[in-house]
Tab-separated table of C-alpha atoms in Angstrom:
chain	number	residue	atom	x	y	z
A	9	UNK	CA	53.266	-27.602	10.551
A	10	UNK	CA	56.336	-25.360	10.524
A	11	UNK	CA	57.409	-22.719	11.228
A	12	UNK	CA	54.382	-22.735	13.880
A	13	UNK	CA	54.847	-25.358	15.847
A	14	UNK	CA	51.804	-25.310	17.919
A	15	UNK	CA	50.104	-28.453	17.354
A	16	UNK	CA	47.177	-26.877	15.079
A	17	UNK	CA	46.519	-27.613	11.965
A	18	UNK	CA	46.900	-24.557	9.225
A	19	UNK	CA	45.201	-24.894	6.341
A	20	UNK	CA	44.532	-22.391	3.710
A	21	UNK	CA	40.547	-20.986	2.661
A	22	UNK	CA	38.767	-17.884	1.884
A	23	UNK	CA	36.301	-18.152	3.843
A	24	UNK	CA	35.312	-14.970	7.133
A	25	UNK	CA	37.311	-16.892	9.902
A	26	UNK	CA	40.593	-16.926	7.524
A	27	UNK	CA	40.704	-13.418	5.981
A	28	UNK	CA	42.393	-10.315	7.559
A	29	UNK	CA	40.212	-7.886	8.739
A	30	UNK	CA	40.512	-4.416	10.719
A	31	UNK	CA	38.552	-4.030	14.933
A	32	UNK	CA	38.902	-0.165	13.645
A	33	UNK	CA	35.172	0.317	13.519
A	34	UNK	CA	33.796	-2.445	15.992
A	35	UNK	CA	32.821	0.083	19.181
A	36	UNK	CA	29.011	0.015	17.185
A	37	UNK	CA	26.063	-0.248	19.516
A	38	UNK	CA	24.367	-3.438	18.069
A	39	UNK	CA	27.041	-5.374	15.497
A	40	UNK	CA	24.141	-7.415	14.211
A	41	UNK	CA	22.194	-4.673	12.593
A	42	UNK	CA	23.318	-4.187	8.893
A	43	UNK	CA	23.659	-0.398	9.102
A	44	UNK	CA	26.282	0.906	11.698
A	45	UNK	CA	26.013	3.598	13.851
A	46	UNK	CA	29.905	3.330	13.987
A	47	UNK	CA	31.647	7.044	13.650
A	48	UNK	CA	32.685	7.126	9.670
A	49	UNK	CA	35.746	9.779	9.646
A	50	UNK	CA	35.532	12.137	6.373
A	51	UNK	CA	39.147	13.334	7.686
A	52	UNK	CA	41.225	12.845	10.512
A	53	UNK	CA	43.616	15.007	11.747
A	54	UNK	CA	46.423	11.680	10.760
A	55	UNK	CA	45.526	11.914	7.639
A	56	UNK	CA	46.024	16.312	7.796
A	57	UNK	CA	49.186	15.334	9.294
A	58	UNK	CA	50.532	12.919	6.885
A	59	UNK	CA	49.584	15.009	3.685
A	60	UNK	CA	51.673	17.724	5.753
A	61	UNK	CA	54.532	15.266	5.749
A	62	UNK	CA	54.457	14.252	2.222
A	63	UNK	CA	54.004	17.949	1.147
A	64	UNK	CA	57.243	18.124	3.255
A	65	UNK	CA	59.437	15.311	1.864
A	66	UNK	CA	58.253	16.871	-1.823
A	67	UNK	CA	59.136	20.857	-1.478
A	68	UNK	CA	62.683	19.709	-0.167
A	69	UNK	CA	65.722	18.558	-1.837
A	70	UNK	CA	66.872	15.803	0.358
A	71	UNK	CA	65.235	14.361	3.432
A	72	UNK	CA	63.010	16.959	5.251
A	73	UNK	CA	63.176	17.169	9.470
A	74	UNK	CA	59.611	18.481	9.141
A	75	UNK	CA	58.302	15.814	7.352
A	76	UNK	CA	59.962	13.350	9.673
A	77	UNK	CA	58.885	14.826	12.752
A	78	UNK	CA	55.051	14.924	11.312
A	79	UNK	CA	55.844	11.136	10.416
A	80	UNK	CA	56.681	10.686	13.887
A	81	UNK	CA	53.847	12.322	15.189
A	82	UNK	CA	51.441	10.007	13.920
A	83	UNK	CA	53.849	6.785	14.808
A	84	UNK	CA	53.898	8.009	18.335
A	85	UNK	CA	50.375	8.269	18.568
A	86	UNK	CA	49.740	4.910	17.319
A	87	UNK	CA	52.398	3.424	19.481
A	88	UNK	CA	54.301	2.587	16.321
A	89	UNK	CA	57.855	1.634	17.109
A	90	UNK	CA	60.403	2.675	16.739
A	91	UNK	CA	60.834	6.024	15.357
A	92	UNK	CA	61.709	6.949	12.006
A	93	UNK	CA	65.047	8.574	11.704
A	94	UNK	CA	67.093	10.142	9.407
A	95	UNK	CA	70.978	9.180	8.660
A	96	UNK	CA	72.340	6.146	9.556
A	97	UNK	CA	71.082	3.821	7.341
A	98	UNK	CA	67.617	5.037	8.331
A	99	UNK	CA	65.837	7.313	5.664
A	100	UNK	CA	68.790	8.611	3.764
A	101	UNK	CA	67.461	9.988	0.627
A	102	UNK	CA	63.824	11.744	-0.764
A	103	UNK	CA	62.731	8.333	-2.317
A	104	UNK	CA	63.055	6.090	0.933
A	105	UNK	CA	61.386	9.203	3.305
A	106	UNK	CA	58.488	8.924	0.325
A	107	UNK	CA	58.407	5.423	1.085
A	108	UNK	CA	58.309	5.948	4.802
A	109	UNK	CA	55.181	8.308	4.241
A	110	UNK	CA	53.405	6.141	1.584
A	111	UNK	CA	53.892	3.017	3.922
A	112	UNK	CA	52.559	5.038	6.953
A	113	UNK	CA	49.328	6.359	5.014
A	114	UNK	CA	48.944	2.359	3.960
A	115	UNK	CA	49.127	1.498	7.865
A	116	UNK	CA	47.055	4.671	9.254
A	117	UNK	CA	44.048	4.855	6.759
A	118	UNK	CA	44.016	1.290	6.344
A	119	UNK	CA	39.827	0.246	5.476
A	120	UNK	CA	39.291	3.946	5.193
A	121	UNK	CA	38.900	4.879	1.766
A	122	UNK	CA	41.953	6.384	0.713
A	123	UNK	CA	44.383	4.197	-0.621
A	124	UNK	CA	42.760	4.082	-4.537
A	125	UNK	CA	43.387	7.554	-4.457
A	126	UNK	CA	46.823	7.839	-3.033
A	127	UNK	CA	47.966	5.633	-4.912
A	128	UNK	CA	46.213	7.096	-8.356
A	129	UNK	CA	47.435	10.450	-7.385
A	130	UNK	CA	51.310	8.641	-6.780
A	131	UNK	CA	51.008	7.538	-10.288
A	132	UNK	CA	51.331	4.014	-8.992
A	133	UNK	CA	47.772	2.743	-9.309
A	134	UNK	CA	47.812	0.696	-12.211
A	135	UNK	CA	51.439	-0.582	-11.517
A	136	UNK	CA	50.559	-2.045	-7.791
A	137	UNK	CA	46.694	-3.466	-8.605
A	138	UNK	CA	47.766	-5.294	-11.418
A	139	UNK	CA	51.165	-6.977	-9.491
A	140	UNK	CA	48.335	-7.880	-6.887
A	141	UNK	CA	47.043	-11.482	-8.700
A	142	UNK	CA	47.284	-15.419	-7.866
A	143	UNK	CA	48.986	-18.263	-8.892
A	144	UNK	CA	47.561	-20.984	-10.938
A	145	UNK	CA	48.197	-24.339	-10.165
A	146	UNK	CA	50.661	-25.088	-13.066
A	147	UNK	CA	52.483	-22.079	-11.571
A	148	UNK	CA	51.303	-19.153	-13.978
A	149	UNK	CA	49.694	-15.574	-12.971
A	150	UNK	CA	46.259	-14.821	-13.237
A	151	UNK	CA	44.970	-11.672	-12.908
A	152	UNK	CA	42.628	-13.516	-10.201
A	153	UNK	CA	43.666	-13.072	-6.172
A	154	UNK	CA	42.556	-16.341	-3.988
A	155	UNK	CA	39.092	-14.792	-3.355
A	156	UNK	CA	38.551	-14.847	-6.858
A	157	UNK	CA	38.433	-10.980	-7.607
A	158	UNK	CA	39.700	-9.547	-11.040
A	159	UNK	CA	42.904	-7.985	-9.840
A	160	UNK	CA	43.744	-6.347	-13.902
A	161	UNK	CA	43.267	-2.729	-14.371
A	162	UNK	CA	43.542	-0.641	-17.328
A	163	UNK	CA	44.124	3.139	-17.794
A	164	UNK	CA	40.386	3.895	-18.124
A	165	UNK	CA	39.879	2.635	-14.063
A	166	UNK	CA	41.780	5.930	-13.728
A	167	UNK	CA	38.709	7.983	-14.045
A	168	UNK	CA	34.995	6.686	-13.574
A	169	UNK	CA	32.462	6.667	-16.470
A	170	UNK	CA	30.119	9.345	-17.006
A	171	UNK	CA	26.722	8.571	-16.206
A	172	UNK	CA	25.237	8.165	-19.651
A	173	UNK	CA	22.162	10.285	-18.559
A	174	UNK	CA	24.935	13.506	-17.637
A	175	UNK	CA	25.919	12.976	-21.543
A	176	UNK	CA	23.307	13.101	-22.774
A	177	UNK	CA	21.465	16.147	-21.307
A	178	UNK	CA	24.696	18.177	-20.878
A	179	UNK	CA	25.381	19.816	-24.204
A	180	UNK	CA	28.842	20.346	-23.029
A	181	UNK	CA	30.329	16.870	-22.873
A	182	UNK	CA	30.021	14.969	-26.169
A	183	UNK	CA	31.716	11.852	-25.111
A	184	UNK	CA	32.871	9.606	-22.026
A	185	UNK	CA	35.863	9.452	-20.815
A	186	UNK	CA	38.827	7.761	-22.122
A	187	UNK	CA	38.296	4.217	-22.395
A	188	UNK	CA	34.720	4.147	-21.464
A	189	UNK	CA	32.030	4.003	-24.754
């Protein structure tokens, strides 16, 4: 089946041996154990490095050498090719060295944790989760991806509910928050 070409057969599923998934973690001692001893970063120093760069790109006016030589930094060490550059038709303006970094923190901290709150913080939460969503057979959205998981967020996923416990023995909050009863 094109554009492969190899003589297999590709056929779509969601089952384990079909999804994407991330070796970042596999160096455990025993993978059949449920609980991993695998090392769980809290923060890495690519992470320090890219909030430097994105601190950067914002405090300027146009596109920032530091922040492009702290996105290079991490690139380099990742063996991520080729370099990013400014000028050129490379990263010409604030909004497409942004992009550079917000692509780079996608690629780096991928399976780590972060991206929820990078892209909350971005303002961009709501906007990407709910353009993530499948295709119907008749050829309409749903608000369903191909694993079956509800895609559609609203502006109370912003902020987590308040345990109702917390409410009720703290005399100082009198009601959830916003969207959450």
């Amino acid at each position: 089946m094109a554009p492969y070409n190899d003589g297999v057969q590709y056929t779509f599923n969601v089952s384990s041996s079909t999804l994407a998934y991330s070796t970042k973690y596999s160096d455990v001692t025993d993978p059949t154990v449920e609980r991993s001893d695998a090392y769980w970063p809290f923060l890495r120093y690519a992470d320090i490095v890219l909030i430097y760069a994105e601190a950067m790109c914002e405090l300027g006016s146009g596109v920032d050498s530091e922040a492009i030589k702290a996105l290079n930094a991490i690139r380099a060490r990742s063996n991520a090719n080729p370099a990013v550059t400014s000028g050129n038709g490379a990263i010409d303006s604030k909004v497409a060295l942004r992009s550079a970094i917000f692509e780079e923190r996608a690629k780096e901290l991928a399976l780590e944790g972060d991206r929820r709150w990078d892209l909350i913080r971005w303002g961009l939460y709501l906007d990407v989760m709910n353009s993530i969503g499948g295709t119907n057979e008749d050829g309409t959205k749903t608000n369903y991806d191909e694993a079956s998981v509800n895609k559609h967020r609203e502006t109370k996923h912003l902020l987590f509910p308040i345990p109702s416990a917390e409410i009720s023995t703290n005399d100082a909050i009198d009601s959830n928050n916003p969207g959450w009863s």
